[in-house]
Structures are given as structure tokens and as C-alpha cells.
Amino acid sequence: MIPVLGYEGRRVAVLGMGRSGLATALSLRAGGAIPVVWDDSTEGRAKAEELGYEVCDFTKAGGFDGIAALIVSPGIPHLYPDPNKVIAAAWAAGVPVDNDIGLFFRSLGSGDWVDFDTPPRVIAVTGSNGKSTTSALIHHILSENGTPCQLAGNIGRGVLDIEPPVDGEVIVLELSSYQTDLARALTPDVAVFTNLSPDHLDRHGGMGGYFAAKRRLFIEGGPDRCVIGVDEKEGRYLANQLVEGPEDSRLIRISVAEKLAGSGWNVFARKGFLSEYRKGKQVASLDLRDIAGLPGAHNHQNACAAFAATRALGLSPKTIEAAFHSFGGLPHRSQLVGEKDGVKFVNDSKATNVDSAQKALEAFSRIRWIAGGMGKDGGIAALAPALGSVVKAYLIGFSARDFALQLGDVPYEICETMEAAVALAAREAEAGEVVLLAPAAASFDQYPNFEKRGEHFAALVEALL
């Protein structure tokens, strides 16, 4: 673990006793602090007491007396739609509020680093879509290259749960807007912005607040190098704010929408080929078309981001290309579950919003589409331009009938359950088609999370195969 520094002998409040909160309390204790905890659920409080932590209701009079800081788990609202009552009480008491990401960056360095030939570095990845695949791909490239590395944050282990880094190690962090929004310290060596599309708007008070949460990693973090997706106006705005001039090599722009020109450092993918340009000249080209773990334009964007981030660390294009070919992809993200009689079954359960579902639909040509769940504002109306590849839709969950009204001329079946949808789609699919789970909706009507939804789809497919 990473012991939290700076609070030795002081009482530090921890709100939320899930994975993040428990790791935070343990790291605080390891660093000499005295964690005092609270969870809004009786189960969470009971778990904390079993582990020997002091439990305190900080909303009561004097609850924050003698407390040095409040550390908040990422799932707990701290501003919109309304701040948690414990956070509001901390504000009133003048107690600083932070999260585990802030503690991580504050505590990562240690005296041992003076003896390292190469100090450990951090690559932090944020954005609306693709950040998990991009983070995992960066980690895979480094691992294949023999670079010691760890993957943490919004994927895999909690940031304080990782091992103290060794000489030359690279820590790859996936950071959500919930994590970047509140952290009081953000100091990555390389920061990556994949893209931006509407998501979590209630939590951030609208699109402006959502973008502002992402932007903090770059403006307040002061990374040595930034990799910025410029296919949306927010990315172009952010890129412009980070440079001192057209040839500023601290910025690497990436795109899958256009060939990037200019005298800066650019990486883009068009028609399945990734190109790197520096000072107006091409310095590398990679063929992405036959890389099984990175299908579709959205994964080509992830490839551009990972390529740029690892190039920023000095890896060669050939080394990166070789690692691309051995990357197996992530579960629930354009994951090929299997194939039978020329029909492929692909699990993209992580496509919980319209933008990510559109990218999944654009990756294949003839699709038997399984969609539905707890739909978000606007349903799937915005997906109309991407439905030309859909042979038939198989609709499940709470929003199945609402989705049906927005499909236009696309044939559909109301299946209600995953079992019925998989069985019917598999029976009707023909050679050359793809049975694709890309729900364009949250999972909470039928599943506790998108992982369980994807696992159910995969289990049903494997039974068929």
C-alpha cells in the first residue's frame, strides 16, 4: 500500500466504507494518522467497527472537532445535485475535503527515491469513453516492454492499495470525473484526455461542470506532457490552453476524425492506419486493421492515446506496435466472446450511454443489436445515424419499449430479458453478422453493474457455443 503522509498523530475523517474508503483508512493508519470513519449505511458502519475503526456521526454537534481533514469516497456527491450532509458539515467546520486521489499524489514520493536512477512516473487517463481501454493498453505496452508498472484508480486496484513503486516504475491511473473533481493534489507526469460526451451531468451540474472536472487534471495538475483528443470542441479548447506556440512538444494532439496538420506533435488514425507526425513530417505509421483487441474507430482512438502516451515516455513505434498485437482487449468493451457458424458474439456492456453505444455500432457492418436497461435522458434518439448497420434490435430491461419507439424503420423484438434476447438473436443471426451487446443504458434495473450484465451475456453465449 501507499502510506498516507502528512497526518501523523492527527485524526482524519473518512466518509464511505466501500473499496476506496477501506483502502484509504488502512493507508492513513499505515502513515501514522488516526482514521475516524462514517458510512451512511448500517452495513458499512458495522464493517468498519469489525475492523477496529472508530465510527463517528460527523453531522452531530462537535463532530468535526479535532479532525484534520475529511476524505470522501468517489461515489458520494460533494456538490451536485446536493452535497452529502457530512461534506456540508465539514464545510461549515472549515475542515478541508479531499479524496484518495489527492492523498495518493500527496504521498507518492518518499525518501527512497533519491537512490533511484529513474524516479517513478505517473500516467493519468481521463475522458468520457475509452479511458479504461486506453489505461489497460498503456499498462500492457509497458509490461510487454519490460517496464515495471501498476494499473490502478477507476480500474483494477485503488490508488492507495498499490505497492510502493520501484526504480523506473510507471503507475497508470484511470481517473473518472468524480475523482479529478475533488482531489486537492493532481501531479501526473503524463496526462491523457480521450474525448468528451454528455455523462454524469446531474453529478456535475451540467456539461460545463463535467468538463471542468476533467480539465482540472491538466490545468491544476501541471503534467510534463499532455495527450489531448481534439475531435470535440472541448478538447480543442483544452489543447489551446496548454501550449505556448504551434511547435510546443509538451502537447500531443490525437484524432480519429481528421488528419492533423501543423508543426506540433500529432497522432491520428484514418482508414485503419495510425500516423505520427512531428514538425510537419511523418515519423511513424502503424496498421491497426488486423489487431483483434482493438476493433473499430473508437478503439483506434484508444490506440492513438496509448501510442502517444508511451511515445512520450520514449518507447519506439515498433515496440508499441508489437504490444498492440498481443493486447486482448478488456472484458465488456468490444470483447469478442466467441464465434459460431460465422456469427461473432461481442460483449460491450460498458456502452452505458449513447456515445459509447454509437462507437460500438460503428465498429461492425451487420449487427444483431441487444440494447436496453435503465435508459438515460433522451433515450437512443441520437443514435439514428448509426443504426444503418443494425439488422434487428433485441430490446431488454426497463426502457425496452421506449427504445422501440426511437428505432425508426429498424426491425425489433421486445425480449425483456437477456436470456430471451441472446437466444433469439443467435437463432436468427446469419454468417457474417455480429450479435452485439451495446445497451446504451445503465444496468441497474436488472443488474448491480455493467460487469454483471456483461458476464451474464458472456455466460449465455458460452453455453450456446
Short mmCIF file of C-alpha atoms in Angstrom, two decimals:
data_model
loop_
_atom_site.label_atom_id
_atom_site.label_comp_id
_atom_site.label_asym_id
_atom_site.label_seq_id
_atom_site.Cartn_x
_atom_site.Cartn_y
_atom_site.Cartn_z
CA MET A 1 0.00 0.00 0.00
CA ILE A 2 0.94 3.68 -0.21
CA PRO A 3 1.08 5.07 3.38
CA VAL A 4 -0.56 8.48 3.59
CA LEU A 5 1.91 11.12 4.68
CA GLY A 6 1.37 14.44 6.42
CA TYR A 7 -1.20 13.44 9.06
CA GLU A 8 0.96 11.66 11.64
CA GLY A 9 -0.82 11.57 15.01
CA ARG A 10 -3.83 13.52 13.69
CA ARG A 11 -7.45 12.41 13.39
CA VAL A 12 -8.65 12.16 9.77
CA ALA A 13 -12.28 11.53 8.84
CA VAL A 14 -13.15 9.01 6.10
CA LEU A 15 -16.62 9.08 4.53
CA GLY A 16 -17.75 5.87 2.82
CA MET A 17 -16.62 2.36 3.69
CA GLY A 18 -16.57 0.79 0.25
CA ARG A 19 -13.40 -0.39 -1.51
CA SER A 20 -11.94 3.12 -1.75
CA GLY A 21 -12.81 4.12 1.81
CA LEU A 22 -11.44 0.96 3.39
CA ALA A 23 -8.15 1.28 1.46
CA THR A 24 -7.94 4.95 2.48
CA ALA A 25 -8.45 4.19 6.16
CA LEU A 26 -5.80 1.46 6.05
CA SER A 27 -3.29 3.75 4.31
CA LEU A 28 -3.96 6.57 6.77
CA ARG A 29 -3.31 4.22 9.66
CA ALA A 30 -0.11 2.96 7.99
CA GLY A 31 1.13 6.54 7.70
CA GLY A 32 0.56 7.25 11.38
CA ALA A 33 -2.82 9.01 11.16
CA ILE A 34 -5.86 8.11 13.25
CA PRO A 35 -8.76 7.33 10.87
CA VAL A 36 -12.27 8.10 12.13
CA VAL A 37 -14.95 6.81 9.79
CA TRP A 38 -18.59 7.06 8.79
CA ASP A 39 -20.82 5.33 6.28
CA ASP A 40 -24.43 6.25 5.59
CA SER A 41 -25.39 2.55 5.67
CA THR A 42 -25.58 0.46 8.83
CA GLU A 43 -23.75 -2.33 6.97
CA GLY A 44 -20.82 -0.05 6.19
CA ARG A 45 -20.58 1.16 9.77
CA ALA A 46 -20.72 -2.41 11.09
CA LYS A 47 -17.90 -3.43 8.75
CA ALA A 48 -15.77 -0.51 9.97
CA GLU A 49 -16.34 -1.42 13.62
CA GLU A 50 -15.38 -5.04 12.91
CA LEU A 51 -12.07 -3.76 11.52
CA GLY A 52 -11.41 -1.75 14.66
CA TYR A 53 -12.07 1.75 13.33
CA GLU A 54 -13.70 4.48 15.40
CA VAL A 55 -17.12 5.32 13.93
CA CYS A 56 -18.43 8.88 14.31
CA ASP A 57 -21.52 10.70 13.03
CA PHE A 58 -19.84 13.91 11.91
CA THR A 59 -23.16 15.73 11.43
CA LYS A 60 -23.74 15.89 15.18
CA ALA A 61 -22.61 18.89 17.20
CA GLY A 62 -18.84 18.88 17.56
CA GLY A 63 -18.50 16.00 15.11
CA PHE A 64 -15.56 17.64 13.34
CA ASP A 65 -13.78 18.85 16.47
CA GLY A 66 -10.13 17.83 16.25
CA ILE A 67 -10.49 16.49 12.69
CA ALA A 68 -7.66 17.49 10.31
CA ALA A 69 -9.36 16.56 7.02
CA LEU A 70 -12.31 14.71 5.52
CA ILE A 71 -11.55 12.09 2.83
CA VAL A 72 -14.54 11.28 0.62
CA SER A 73 -15.16 8.17 -1.48
CA PRO A 74 -15.75 8.98 -5.19
CA GLY A 75 -19.37 7.81 -5.36
CA ILE A 76 -20.57 10.33 -2.77
CA PRO A 77 -21.91 13.66 -4.16
CA HIS A 78 -19.98 16.64 -2.86
CA LEU A 79 -21.69 19.48 -4.76
CA TYR A 80 -24.44 18.46 -7.22
CA PRO A 81 -27.26 17.61 -7.13
CA ASP A 82 -26.76 18.26 -3.39
CA PRO A 83 -23.71 17.80 -1.16
CA ASN A 84 -23.76 14.89 1.26
CA LYS A 85 -24.68 16.16 4.71
CA VAL A 86 -21.30 15.11 6.16
CA ILE A 87 -19.49 17.15 3.50
CA ALA A 88 -21.72 20.14 4.20
CA ALA A 89 -20.84 19.81 7.89
CA ALA A 90 -17.11 19.76 7.03
CA TRP A 91 -17.52 22.96 5.05
CA ALA A 92 -19.27 24.61 7.99
CA ALA A 93 -16.48 23.50 10.34
CA GLY A 94 -13.72 24.69 7.98
CA VAL A 95 -12.33 21.16 7.58
CA PRO A 96 -10.63 20.58 4.19
CA VAL A 97 -12.23 17.93 1.98
CA ASP A 98 -10.13 15.64 -0.24
CA ASN A 99 -10.25 12.16 -1.78
CA ASP A 100 -7.91 9.20 -2.15
CA ILE A 101 -6.50 10.56 -5.44
CA GLY A 102 -5.38 13.72 -3.69
CA LEU A 103 -3.82 11.68 -0.87
CA PHE A 104 -2.07 9.47 -3.43
CA PHE A 105 -0.34 12.33 -5.23
CA ARG A 106 0.47 13.99 -1.93
CA SER A 107 2.04 10.81 -0.51
CA LEU A 108 3.59 9.05 -3.51
CA GLY A 109 7.14 10.39 -3.15
CA SER A 110 9.40 9.10 -0.40
CA GLY A 111 12.98 9.39 0.75
CA ASP A 112 13.85 6.18 -1.10
CA TRP A 113 13.52 7.99 -4.43
CA VAL A 114 16.83 9.81 -4.00
CA ASP A 115 18.55 6.45 -4.56
CA PHE A 116 16.61 5.64 -7.75
CA ASP A 117 18.26 6.03 -11.14
CA THR A 118 14.84 6.80 -12.67
CA PRO A 119 12.15 8.22 -10.36
CA PRO A 120 8.73 6.57 -10.77
CA ARG A 121 6.32 8.33 -13.12
CA VAL A 122 2.53 8.55 -13.31
CA ILE A 123 0.36 8.47 -16.44
CA ALA A 124 -3.20 9.60 -15.68
CA VAL A 125 -6.02 8.97 -18.18
CA THR A 126 -9.42 10.67 -18.15
CA GLY A 127 -12.27 11.31 -20.60
CA SER A 128 -15.83 10.16 -21.21
CA ASN A 129 -15.21 6.99 -23.19
CA GLY A 130 -12.25 4.74 -23.78
CA LYS A 131 -10.27 5.62 -20.67
CA SER A 132 -10.36 2.06 -19.29
CA THR A 133 -9.17 0.50 -22.54
CA THR A 134 -6.58 3.25 -23.00
CA SER A 135 -5.25 2.77 -19.46
CA ALA A 136 -5.12 -1.00 -19.81
CA LEU A 137 -3.45 -0.70 -23.21
CA ILE A 138 -0.77 1.64 -21.85
CA HIS A 139 -0.15 -0.78 -19.00
CA HIS A 140 0.06 -3.68 -21.46
CA ILE A 141 2.56 -1.86 -23.70
CA LEU A 142 4.79 -1.05 -20.74
CA SER A 143 4.57 -4.61 -19.39
CA GLU A 144 5.45 -6.09 -22.78
CA ASN A 145 8.41 -3.71 -22.92
CA GLY A 146 9.69 -4.91 -19.56
CA THR A 147 8.92 -1.67 -17.74
CA PRO A 148 7.76 -2.22 -14.14
CA CYS A 149 4.25 -0.80 -13.92
CA GLN A 150 0.99 -0.91 -11.99
CA LEU A 151 -2.60 -0.16 -13.07
CA ALA A 152 -4.98 1.49 -10.61
CA GLY A 153 -7.64 4.13 -10.00
CA ASN A 154 -11.03 3.69 -11.58
CA ILE A 155 -9.83 0.34 -12.93
CA GLY A 156 -8.28 -2.53 -11.00
CA ARG A 157 -6.86 -1.60 -7.61
CA GLY A 158 -7.49 1.52 -5.58
CA VAL A 159 -4.68 4.08 -5.85
CA LEU A 160 -3.64 3.70 -2.22
CA ASP A 161 -3.76 -0.08 -2.45
CA ILE A 162 -0.86 -0.41 -4.91
CA GLU A 163 2.67 -1.37 -3.94
CA PRO A 164 5.24 1.39 -3.36
CA PRO A 165 6.86 1.97 -6.77
CA VAL A 166 10.35 0.71 -7.57
CA ASP A 167 13.15 2.30 -9.58
CA GLY A 168 11.88 3.24 -13.07
CA GLU A 169 8.29 2.15 -12.46
CA VAL A 170 5.30 3.71 -14.22
CA ILE A 171 1.93 3.92 -12.48
CA VAL A 172 -1.02 4.08 -14.87
CA LEU A 173 -4.18 5.62 -13.41
CA GLU A 174 -7.66 5.72 -14.90
CA LEU A 175 -9.39 8.73 -13.33
CA SER A 176 -13.11 9.48 -13.52
CA SER A 177 -14.60 12.95 -13.27
CA TYR A 178 -15.69 12.06 -9.73
CA GLN A 179 -12.04 11.54 -8.81
CA THR A 180 -10.48 14.53 -10.58
CA ASP A 181 -13.19 16.93 -9.39
CA LEU A 182 -12.34 16.78 -5.69
CA ALA A 183 -8.63 15.85 -5.49
CA ARG A 184 -6.57 18.60 -3.86
CA ALA A 185 -3.34 17.32 -5.46
CA LEU A 186 -3.05 16.25 -9.12
CA THR A 187 0.52 15.97 -10.40
CA PRO A 188 0.88 13.29 -13.12
CA ASP A 189 3.91 13.21 -15.40
CA VAL A 190 1.73 12.46 -18.45
CA ALA A 191 -1.99 13.29 -18.59
CA VAL A 192 -4.35 11.92 -21.26
CA PHE A 193 -7.76 13.29 -22.32
CA THR A 194 -9.56 10.86 -24.64
CA ASN A 195 -12.83 12.61 -25.54
CA LEU A 196 -15.91 14.24 -24.07
CA SER A 197 -19.60 13.40 -24.38
CA PRO A 198 -22.55 14.01 -22.01
CA ASP A 199 -22.43 11.79 -18.92
CA HIS A 200 -22.88 12.20 -15.15
CA LEU A 201 -24.44 15.62 -15.79
CA ASP A 202 -26.57 15.54 -12.65
CA ARG A 203 -23.43 14.97 -10.59
CA HIS A 204 -21.61 17.94 -12.15
CA GLY A 205 -24.45 20.42 -12.61
CA GLY A 206 -24.38 20.19 -16.41
CA MET A 207 -21.89 19.81 -19.25
CA GLY A 208 -19.77 22.77 -18.17
CA GLY A 209 -19.22 21.33 -14.71
CA TYR A 210 -18.46 17.91 -16.16
CA PHE A 211 -15.79 19.34 -18.46
CA ALA A 212 -14.39 21.47 -15.66
CA ALA A 213 -13.88 18.33 -13.55
CA LYS A 214 -11.86 16.70 -16.36
CA ARG A 215 -9.95 19.91 -17.07
CA ARG A 216 -8.55 20.09 -13.53
CA LEU A 217 -6.14 17.22 -14.27
CA PHE A 218 -4.38 19.33 -16.89
CA ILE A 219 -4.67 22.91 -15.70
CA GLU A 220 -4.12 22.35 -11.99
CA GLY A 221 -2.01 19.21 -12.30
CA GLY A 222 0.72 20.72 -14.45
CA PRO A 223 1.80 17.49 -16.21
CA ASP A 224 5.08 17.44 -18.15
CA ARG A 225 3.29 16.07 -21.23
CA CYS A 226 -0.37 16.15 -22.26
CA VAL A 227 -2.13 13.90 -24.78
CA ILE A 228 -5.38 15.55 -25.88
CA GLY A 229 -8.16 14.17 -28.09
CA VAL A 230 -9.23 17.08 -30.30
CA ASP A 231 -12.29 15.61 -32.03
CA GLU A 232 -14.61 17.69 -29.82
CA LYS A 233 -14.56 21.42 -29.20
CA GLU A 234 -13.71 20.92 -25.54
CA GLY A 235 -10.56 19.01 -26.48
CA ARG A 236 -9.53 21.71 -28.94
CA TYR A 237 -10.10 24.38 -26.29
CA LEU A 238 -8.08 22.44 -23.74
CA ALA A 239 -5.23 21.82 -26.19
CA ASN A 240 -5.08 25.54 -26.98
CA GLN A 241 -4.83 26.42 -23.30
CA LEU A 242 -1.87 24.10 -22.77
CA VAL A 243 0.52 25.31 -25.47
CA GLU A 244 2.86 28.28 -25.75
CA GLY A 245 3.04 28.04 -29.55
CA PRO A 246 2.44 25.78 -32.58
CA GLU A 247 5.64 23.75 -32.05
CA ASP A 248 5.22 23.17 -28.32
CA SER A 249 6.11 19.47 -27.97
CA ARG A 250 4.69 19.21 -24.46
CA LEU A 251 1.31 18.63 -26.17
CA ILE A 252 0.42 15.65 -28.37
CA ARG A 253 -2.87 16.02 -30.24
CA ILE A 254 -4.76 12.87 -31.23
CA SER A 255 -7.71 12.36 -33.60
CA VAL A 256 -9.71 9.75 -35.47
CA ALA A 257 -11.80 12.36 -37.29
CA GLU A 258 -9.18 14.09 -39.42
CA LYS A 259 -5.57 14.24 -40.47
CA LEU A 260 -3.86 16.60 -38.06
CA ALA A 261 -1.65 19.21 -39.69
CA GLY A 262 0.74 21.75 -38.29
CA SER A 263 4.22 21.84 -36.85
CA GLY A 264 3.37 20.27 -33.48
CA TRP A 265 3.31 16.66 -32.30
CA ASN A 266 0.27 14.87 -33.79
CA VAL A 267 -1.03 11.31 -33.77
CA PHE A 268 -4.12 10.34 -35.76
CA ALA A 269 -5.83 7.30 -37.27
CA ARG A 270 -7.60 7.24 -40.64
CA LYS A 271 -8.92 4.24 -42.56
CA GLY A 272 -7.29 1.86 -40.09
CA PHE A 273 -3.79 3.39 -40.18
CA LEU A 274 -2.20 5.25 -37.27
CA SER A 275 0.23 8.03 -38.20
CA GLU A 276 2.61 10.07 -36.09
CA TYR A 277 3.77 13.48 -37.30
CA ARG A 278 6.33 15.79 -35.71
CA LYS A 279 7.26 19.20 -37.07
CA GLY A 280 5.13 18.52 -40.13
CA LYS A 281 6.88 15.27 -41.05
CA GLN A 282 5.64 11.70 -40.68
CA VAL A 283 7.83 9.69 -38.32
CA ALA A 284 5.75 6.51 -37.86
CA SER A 285 2.84 4.56 -39.36
CA LEU A 286 1.02 1.53 -37.94
CA ASP A 287 -1.65 -0.72 -39.50
CA LEU A 288 -4.47 -1.19 -36.96
CA ARG A 289 -6.89 -3.08 -39.20
CA ASP A 290 -5.98 -6.62 -38.16
CA ILE A 291 -5.49 -6.02 -34.44
CA ALA A 292 -8.21 -8.20 -32.90
CA GLY A 293 -8.17 -6.50 -29.50
CA LEU A 294 -8.79 -3.01 -30.95
CA PRO A 295 -11.77 -3.19 -33.35
CA GLY A 296 -13.49 -0.05 -34.67
CA ALA A 297 -12.75 3.66 -34.80
CA HIS A 298 -13.31 4.14 -31.08
CA ASN A 299 -10.58 1.63 -30.30
CA HIS A 300 -8.35 3.29 -32.87
CA GLN A 301 -8.73 6.46 -30.82
CA ASN A 302 -7.69 4.47 -27.74
CA ALA A 303 -4.71 3.18 -29.71
CA CYS A 304 -3.72 6.75 -30.65
CA ALA A 305 -3.89 7.84 -27.00
CA ALA A 306 -1.86 4.88 -25.73
CA PHE A 307 0.66 5.25 -28.56
CA ALA A 308 1.14 8.95 -27.79
CA ALA A 309 1.45 8.41 -24.03
CA THR A 310 4.07 5.69 -24.36
CA ARG A 311 5.94 7.62 -27.07
CA ALA A 312 6.09 10.47 -24.56
CA LEU A 313 7.99 8.07 -22.29
CA GLY A 314 10.45 7.28 -25.07
CA LEU A 315 9.21 3.91 -26.36
CA SER A 316 9.74 3.16 -30.05
CA PRO A 317 6.88 2.78 -32.56
CA LYS A 318 7.91 -0.83 -33.32
CA THR A 319 7.81 -1.75 -29.64
CA ILE A 320 4.36 -0.23 -29.29
CA GLU A 321 3.04 -1.89 -32.45
CA ALA A 322 4.18 -5.34 -31.28
CA ALA A 323 2.35 -4.84 -27.98
CA PHE A 324 -0.83 -3.77 -29.81
CA HIS A 325 -0.98 -7.18 -31.49
CA SER A 326 -0.80 -9.06 -28.19
CA PHE A 327 -3.44 -6.93 -26.46
CA GLY A 328 -6.54 -9.00 -25.77
CA GLY A 329 -8.91 -6.13 -25.00
CA LEU A 330 -10.91 -5.59 -21.83
CA PRO A 331 -13.95 -7.53 -20.66
CA HIS A 332 -17.24 -5.77 -21.51
CA ARG A 333 -15.58 -3.40 -24.01
CA SER A 334 -15.93 -4.71 -27.58
CA GLN A 335 -14.91 -8.09 -26.16
CA LEU A 336 -15.16 -10.98 -28.61
CA VAL A 337 -16.82 -13.71 -26.53
CA GLY A 338 -16.85 -16.32 -29.29
CA GLU A 339 -17.84 -17.27 -32.83
CA LYS A 340 -20.04 -20.00 -34.26
CA ASP A 341 -21.01 -20.70 -37.88
CA GLY A 342 -19.60 -17.36 -38.98
CA VAL A 343 -21.51 -15.36 -36.33
CA LYS A 344 -19.47 -13.34 -33.83
CA PHE A 345 -20.73 -12.56 -30.33
CA VAL A 346 -19.38 -9.29 -28.89
CA ASN A 347 -19.82 -8.02 -25.34
CA ASP A 348 -19.77 -4.22 -24.99
CA SER A 349 -21.78 -4.00 -21.78
CA LYS A 350 -19.69 -0.94 -20.83
CA ALA A 351 -21.55 1.00 -23.57
CA THR A 352 -23.86 2.56 -20.98
CA ASN A 353 -24.51 5.81 -22.86
CA VAL A 354 -25.44 6.81 -26.40
CA ASP A 355 -21.97 7.96 -27.39
CA SER A 356 -20.23 4.72 -26.42
CA ALA A 357 -23.03 2.64 -28.00
CA GLN A 358 -22.64 4.59 -31.24
CA LYS A 359 -18.94 3.78 -31.34
CA ALA A 360 -19.71 0.09 -30.84
CA LEU A 361 -22.33 0.13 -33.61
CA GLU A 362 -19.92 1.82 -35.99
CA ALA A 363 -17.32 -0.91 -35.48
CA PHE A 364 -19.30 -3.61 -37.31
CA SER A 365 -21.25 -3.85 -40.56
CA ARG A 366 -24.18 -6.26 -39.91
CA ILE A 367 -25.42 -6.27 -36.34
CA ARG A 368 -28.00 -8.12 -34.27
CA TRP A 369 -28.15 -5.49 -31.55
CA ILE A 370 -29.06 -6.25 -27.92
CA ALA A 371 -29.90 -2.96 -26.19
CA GLY A 372 -31.84 -1.59 -23.25
CA GLY A 373 -31.73 -1.29 -19.50
CA MET A 374 -32.19 1.87 -17.45
CA GLY A 375 -32.21 4.44 -20.25
CA LYS A 376 -30.76 7.92 -19.82
CA ASP A 377 -32.24 11.30 -20.77
CA GLY A 378 -33.14 11.37 -24.46
CA GLY A 379 -33.13 7.61 -24.83
CA ILE A 380 -31.47 6.47 -28.07
CA ALA A 381 -32.82 9.16 -30.40
CA ALA A 382 -29.29 10.45 -31.04
CA LEU A 383 -28.26 7.01 -32.33
CA ALA A 384 -30.34 7.32 -35.51
CA PRO A 385 -27.32 8.00 -37.79
CA ALA A 386 -25.60 4.83 -36.54
CA LEU A 387 -28.49 2.41 -37.00
CA GLY A 388 -27.85 1.65 -40.66
CA SER A 389 -25.73 -1.36 -39.73
CA VAL A 390 -28.41 -2.85 -37.45
CA VAL A 391 -30.23 -5.81 -39.00
CA LYS A 392 -32.52 -6.15 -35.98
CA ALA A 393 -32.68 -4.90 -32.38
CA TYR A 394 -33.45 -7.11 -29.40
CA LEU A 395 -34.63 -4.91 -26.53
CA ILE A 396 -34.36 -5.69 -22.84
CA GLY A 397 -34.99 -4.09 -19.50
CA PHE A 398 -36.90 -1.10 -18.18
CA SER A 399 -36.51 1.09 -21.27
CA ALA A 400 -37.20 -1.57 -23.91
CA ARG A 401 -40.49 -0.07 -25.09
CA ASP A 402 -39.18 3.50 -25.01
CA PHE A 403 -36.22 2.44 -27.14
CA ALA A 404 -38.56 0.69 -29.58
CA LEU A 405 -40.32 3.99 -30.29
CA GLN A 406 -36.99 5.57 -31.30
CA LEU A 407 -35.75 2.91 -33.72
CA GLY A 408 -37.43 4.26 -36.84
CA ASP A 409 -37.57 1.55 -39.52
CA VAL A 410 -35.19 -0.84 -37.76
CA PRO A 411 -36.88 -4.21 -37.06
CA TYR A 412 -37.04 -5.06 -33.37
CA GLU A 413 -38.29 -7.52 -30.79
CA ILE A 414 -39.20 -6.76 -27.17
CA CYS A 415 -37.34 -9.54 -25.38
CA GLU A 416 -37.41 -8.19 -21.79
CA THR A 417 -34.59 -10.47 -20.54
CA MET A 418 -31.02 -11.17 -21.60
CA GLU A 419 -31.80 -14.88 -21.88
CA ALA A 420 -34.56 -14.27 -24.41
CA ALA A 421 -32.53 -11.72 -26.37
CA VAL A 422 -29.42 -13.88 -26.72
CA ALA A 423 -31.42 -16.97 -27.66
CA LEU A 424 -33.46 -15.17 -30.35
CA ALA A 425 -30.54 -13.19 -31.78
CA ALA A 426 -28.37 -16.32 -32.00
CA ARG A 427 -31.18 -18.26 -33.69
CA GLU A 428 -31.81 -15.55 -36.29
CA ALA A 429 -28.20 -14.47 -36.97
CA GLU A 430 -26.56 -15.44 -40.25
CA ALA A 431 -22.92 -15.94 -41.21
CA GLY A 432 -21.04 -12.65 -41.37
CA GLU A 433 -23.22 -10.96 -38.73
CA VAL A 434 -22.38 -9.87 -35.19
CA VAL A 435 -24.56 -10.33 -32.13
CA LEU A 436 -23.61 -7.21 -30.21
CA LEU A 437 -24.49 -6.30 -26.63
CA ALA A 438 -24.18 -2.49 -26.53
CA PRO A 439 -27.03 -1.47 -24.19
CA ALA A 440 -26.89 2.37 -24.46
CA ALA A 441 -28.31 2.30 -20.94
CA ALA A 442 -27.36 1.75 -17.33
CA SER A 443 -27.74 -1.74 -15.88
CA PHE A 444 -29.40 -1.02 -12.55
CA ASP A 445 -32.90 -2.19 -13.50
CA GLN A 446 -31.75 -5.81 -13.82
CA TYR A 447 -28.09 -5.96 -12.71
CA PRO A 448 -25.99 -4.38 -9.95
CA ASN A 449 -23.45 -3.08 -12.51
CA PHE A 450 -22.42 -3.32 -16.16
CA GLU A 451 -19.87 -6.04 -15.32
CA LYS A 452 -22.56 -8.43 -14.07
CA ARG A 453 -24.65 -7.67 -17.16
CA GLY A 454 -21.72 -8.45 -19.43
CA GLU A 455 -20.84 -11.59 -17.51
CA HIS A 456 -24.41 -12.83 -17.92
CA PHE A 457 -24.30 -12.21 -21.67
CA ALA A 458 -20.94 -13.99 -21.95
CA ALA A 459 -22.16 -16.97 -19.92
CA LEU A 460 -25.25 -17.32 -22.13
CA VAL A 461 -23.13 -17.13 -25.29
CA GLU A 462 -20.61 -19.64 -23.99
CA ALA A 463 -23.45 -22.04 -23.23
CA LEU A 464 -24.66 -21.67 -26.82
CA LEU A 465 -21.18 -22.25 -28.20
#
